[in-house]
PDB file of C-alpha atoms in Angstrom:
ATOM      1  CA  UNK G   1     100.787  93.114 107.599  1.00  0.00           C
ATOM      2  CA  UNK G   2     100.225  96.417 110.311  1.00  0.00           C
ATOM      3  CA  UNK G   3      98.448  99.415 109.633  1.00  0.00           C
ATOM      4  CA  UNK G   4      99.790 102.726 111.285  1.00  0.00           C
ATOM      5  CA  UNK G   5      98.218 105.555 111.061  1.00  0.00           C
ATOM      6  CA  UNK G   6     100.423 108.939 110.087  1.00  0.00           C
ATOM      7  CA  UNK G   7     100.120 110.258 114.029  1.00  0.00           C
ATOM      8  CA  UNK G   8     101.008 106.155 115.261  1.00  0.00           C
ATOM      9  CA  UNK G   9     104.291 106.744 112.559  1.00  0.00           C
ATOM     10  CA  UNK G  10     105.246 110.339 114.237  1.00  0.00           C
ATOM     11  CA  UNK G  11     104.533 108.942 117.652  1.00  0.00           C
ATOM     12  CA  UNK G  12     105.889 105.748 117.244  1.00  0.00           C
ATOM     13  CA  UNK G  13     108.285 105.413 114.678  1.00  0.00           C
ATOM     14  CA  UNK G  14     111.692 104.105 116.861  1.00  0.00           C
ATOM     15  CA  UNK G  15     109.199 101.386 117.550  1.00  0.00           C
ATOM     16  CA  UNK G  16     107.834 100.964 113.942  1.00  0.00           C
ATOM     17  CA  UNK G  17     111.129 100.409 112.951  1.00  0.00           C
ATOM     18  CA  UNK G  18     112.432  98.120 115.003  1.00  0.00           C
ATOM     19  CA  UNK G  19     109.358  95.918 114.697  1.00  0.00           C
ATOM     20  CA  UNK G  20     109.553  96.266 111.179  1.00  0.00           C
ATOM     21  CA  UNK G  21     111.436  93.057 109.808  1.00  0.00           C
ATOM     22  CA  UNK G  22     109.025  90.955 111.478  1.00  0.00           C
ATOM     23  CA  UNK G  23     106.215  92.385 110.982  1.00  0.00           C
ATOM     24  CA  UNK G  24     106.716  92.471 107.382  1.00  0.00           C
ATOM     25  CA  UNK G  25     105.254  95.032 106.255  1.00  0.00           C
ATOM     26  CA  UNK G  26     103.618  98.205 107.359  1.00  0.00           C
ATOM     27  CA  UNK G  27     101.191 100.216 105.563  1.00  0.00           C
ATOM     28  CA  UNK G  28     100.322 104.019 106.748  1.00  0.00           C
ATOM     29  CA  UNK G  29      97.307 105.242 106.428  1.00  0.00           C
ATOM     30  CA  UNK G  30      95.703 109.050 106.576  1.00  0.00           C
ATOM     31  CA  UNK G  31      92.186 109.358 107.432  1.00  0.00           C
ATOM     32  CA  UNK G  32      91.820 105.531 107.487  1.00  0.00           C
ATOM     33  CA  UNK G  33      93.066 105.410 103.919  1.00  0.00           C
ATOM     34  CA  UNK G  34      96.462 103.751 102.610  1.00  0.00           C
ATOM     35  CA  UNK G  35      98.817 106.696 101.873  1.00  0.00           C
ATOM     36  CA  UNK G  36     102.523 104.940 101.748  1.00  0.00           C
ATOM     37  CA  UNK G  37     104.097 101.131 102.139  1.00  0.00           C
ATOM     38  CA  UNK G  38     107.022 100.793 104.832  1.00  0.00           C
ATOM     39  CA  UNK G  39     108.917  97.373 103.516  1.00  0.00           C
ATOM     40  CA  UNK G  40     111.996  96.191 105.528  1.00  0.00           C
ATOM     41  CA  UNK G  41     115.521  96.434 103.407  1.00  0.00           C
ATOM     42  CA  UNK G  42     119.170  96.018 104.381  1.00  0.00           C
ATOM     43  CA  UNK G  43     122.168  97.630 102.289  1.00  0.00           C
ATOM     44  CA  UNK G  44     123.029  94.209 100.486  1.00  0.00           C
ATOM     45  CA  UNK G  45     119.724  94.427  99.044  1.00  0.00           C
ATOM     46  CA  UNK G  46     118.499  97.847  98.270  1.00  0.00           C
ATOM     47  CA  UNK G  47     118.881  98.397  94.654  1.00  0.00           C
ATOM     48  CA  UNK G  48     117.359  94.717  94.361  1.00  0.00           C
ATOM     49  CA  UNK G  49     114.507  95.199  96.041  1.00  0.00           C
ATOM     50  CA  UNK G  50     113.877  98.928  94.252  1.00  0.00           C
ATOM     51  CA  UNK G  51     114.447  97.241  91.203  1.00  0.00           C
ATOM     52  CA  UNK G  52     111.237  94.546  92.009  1.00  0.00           C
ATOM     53  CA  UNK G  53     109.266  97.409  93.845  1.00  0.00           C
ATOM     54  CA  UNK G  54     110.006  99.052  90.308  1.00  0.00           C
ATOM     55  CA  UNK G  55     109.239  96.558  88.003  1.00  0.00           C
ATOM     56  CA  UNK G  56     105.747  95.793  90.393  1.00  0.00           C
ATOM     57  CA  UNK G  57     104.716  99.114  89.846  1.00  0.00           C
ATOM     58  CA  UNK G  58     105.314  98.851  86.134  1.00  0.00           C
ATOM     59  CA  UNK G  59     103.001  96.087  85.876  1.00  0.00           C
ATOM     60  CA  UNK G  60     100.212  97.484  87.618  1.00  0.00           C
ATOM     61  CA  UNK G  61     100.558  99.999  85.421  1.00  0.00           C
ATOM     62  CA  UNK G  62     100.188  97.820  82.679  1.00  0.00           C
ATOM     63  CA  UNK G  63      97.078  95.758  83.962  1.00  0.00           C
ATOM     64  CA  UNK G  64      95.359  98.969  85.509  1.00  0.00           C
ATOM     65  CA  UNK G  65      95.278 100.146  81.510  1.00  0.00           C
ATOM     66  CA  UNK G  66      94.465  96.655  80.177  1.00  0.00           C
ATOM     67  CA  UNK G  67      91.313  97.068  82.489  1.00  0.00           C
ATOM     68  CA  UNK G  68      89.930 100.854  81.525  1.00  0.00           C
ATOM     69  CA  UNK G  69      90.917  99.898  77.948  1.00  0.00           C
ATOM     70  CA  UNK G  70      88.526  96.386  78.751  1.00  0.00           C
ATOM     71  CA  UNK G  71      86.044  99.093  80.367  1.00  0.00           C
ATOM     72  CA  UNK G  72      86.517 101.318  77.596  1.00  0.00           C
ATOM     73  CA  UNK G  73      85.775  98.812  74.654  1.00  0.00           C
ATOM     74  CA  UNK G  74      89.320  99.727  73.025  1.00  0.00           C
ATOM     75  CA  UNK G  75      90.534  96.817  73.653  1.00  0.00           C
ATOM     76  CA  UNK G  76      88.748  95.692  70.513  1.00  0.00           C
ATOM     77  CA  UNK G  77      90.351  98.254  68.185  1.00  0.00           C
ATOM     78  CA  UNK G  78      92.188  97.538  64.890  1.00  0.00           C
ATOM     79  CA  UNK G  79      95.385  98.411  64.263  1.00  0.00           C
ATOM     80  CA  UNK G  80      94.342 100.599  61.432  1.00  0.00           C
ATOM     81  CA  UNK G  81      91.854 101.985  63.834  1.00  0.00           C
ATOM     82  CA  UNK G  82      94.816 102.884  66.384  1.00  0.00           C
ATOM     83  CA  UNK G  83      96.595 104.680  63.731  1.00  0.00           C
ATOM     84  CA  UNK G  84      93.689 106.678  62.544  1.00  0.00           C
ATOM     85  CA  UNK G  85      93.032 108.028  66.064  1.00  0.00           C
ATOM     86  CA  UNK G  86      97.058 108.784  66.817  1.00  0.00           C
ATOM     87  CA  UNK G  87      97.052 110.481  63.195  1.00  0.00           C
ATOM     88  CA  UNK G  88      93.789 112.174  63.810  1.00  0.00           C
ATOM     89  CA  UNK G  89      95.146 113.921  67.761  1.00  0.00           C
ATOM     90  CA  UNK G  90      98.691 114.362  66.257  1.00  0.00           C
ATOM     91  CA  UNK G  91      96.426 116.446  63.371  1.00  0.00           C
ATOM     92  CA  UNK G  92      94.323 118.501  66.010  1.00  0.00           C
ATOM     93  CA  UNK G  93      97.858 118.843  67.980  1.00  0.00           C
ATOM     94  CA  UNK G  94      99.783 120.528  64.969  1.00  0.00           C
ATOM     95  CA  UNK G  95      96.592 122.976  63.592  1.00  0.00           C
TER      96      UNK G  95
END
């Protein structure tokens, strides 16, 4: 995996992208921080691969709010308590 910085990317980018299906991947980072994710793709397998890029981002979803609901201590909620607290905003929302 290569890190580019944005200025590398605007200098550099013919290069970047040729050297991008072996390198992999390339993340670009702003201020030393990761900003965007350059993967290579051809035609045959675009929709594919947004489809798992997709689905990846879906899941981190999903375990990012498994862990703040872990951090949280709602991960320890009843049912019934659930449905108290969704009647009890959906109350506040409609006074």
């Amino acid at each position: 995996m290569r890190f580019v910085s944005v200025r590398d990317l605007r200098a550099k980018s013919a290069e970047i992208l040729r050297e991008l299906p072996d390198e992999g991947e390339v993340v670009v980072t702003s201020h030393g921080k990761p900003v965007a994710l350059m993967i290579p793709v051809d035609e045959a397998d675009l929709e594919r691969t947004l489809d798992s890029w997709r689905r990846g981002r879906a899941m981190l979803a999903i375990v990012r709010t498994q862990l703040d609901s872990v951090a949280r201590g709602t991960d320890k909620m009843t049912m019934e308590e659930i449905d108290a607290l969704i009647a009890e905003v959906r109350r506040e929302r409609s006074s």
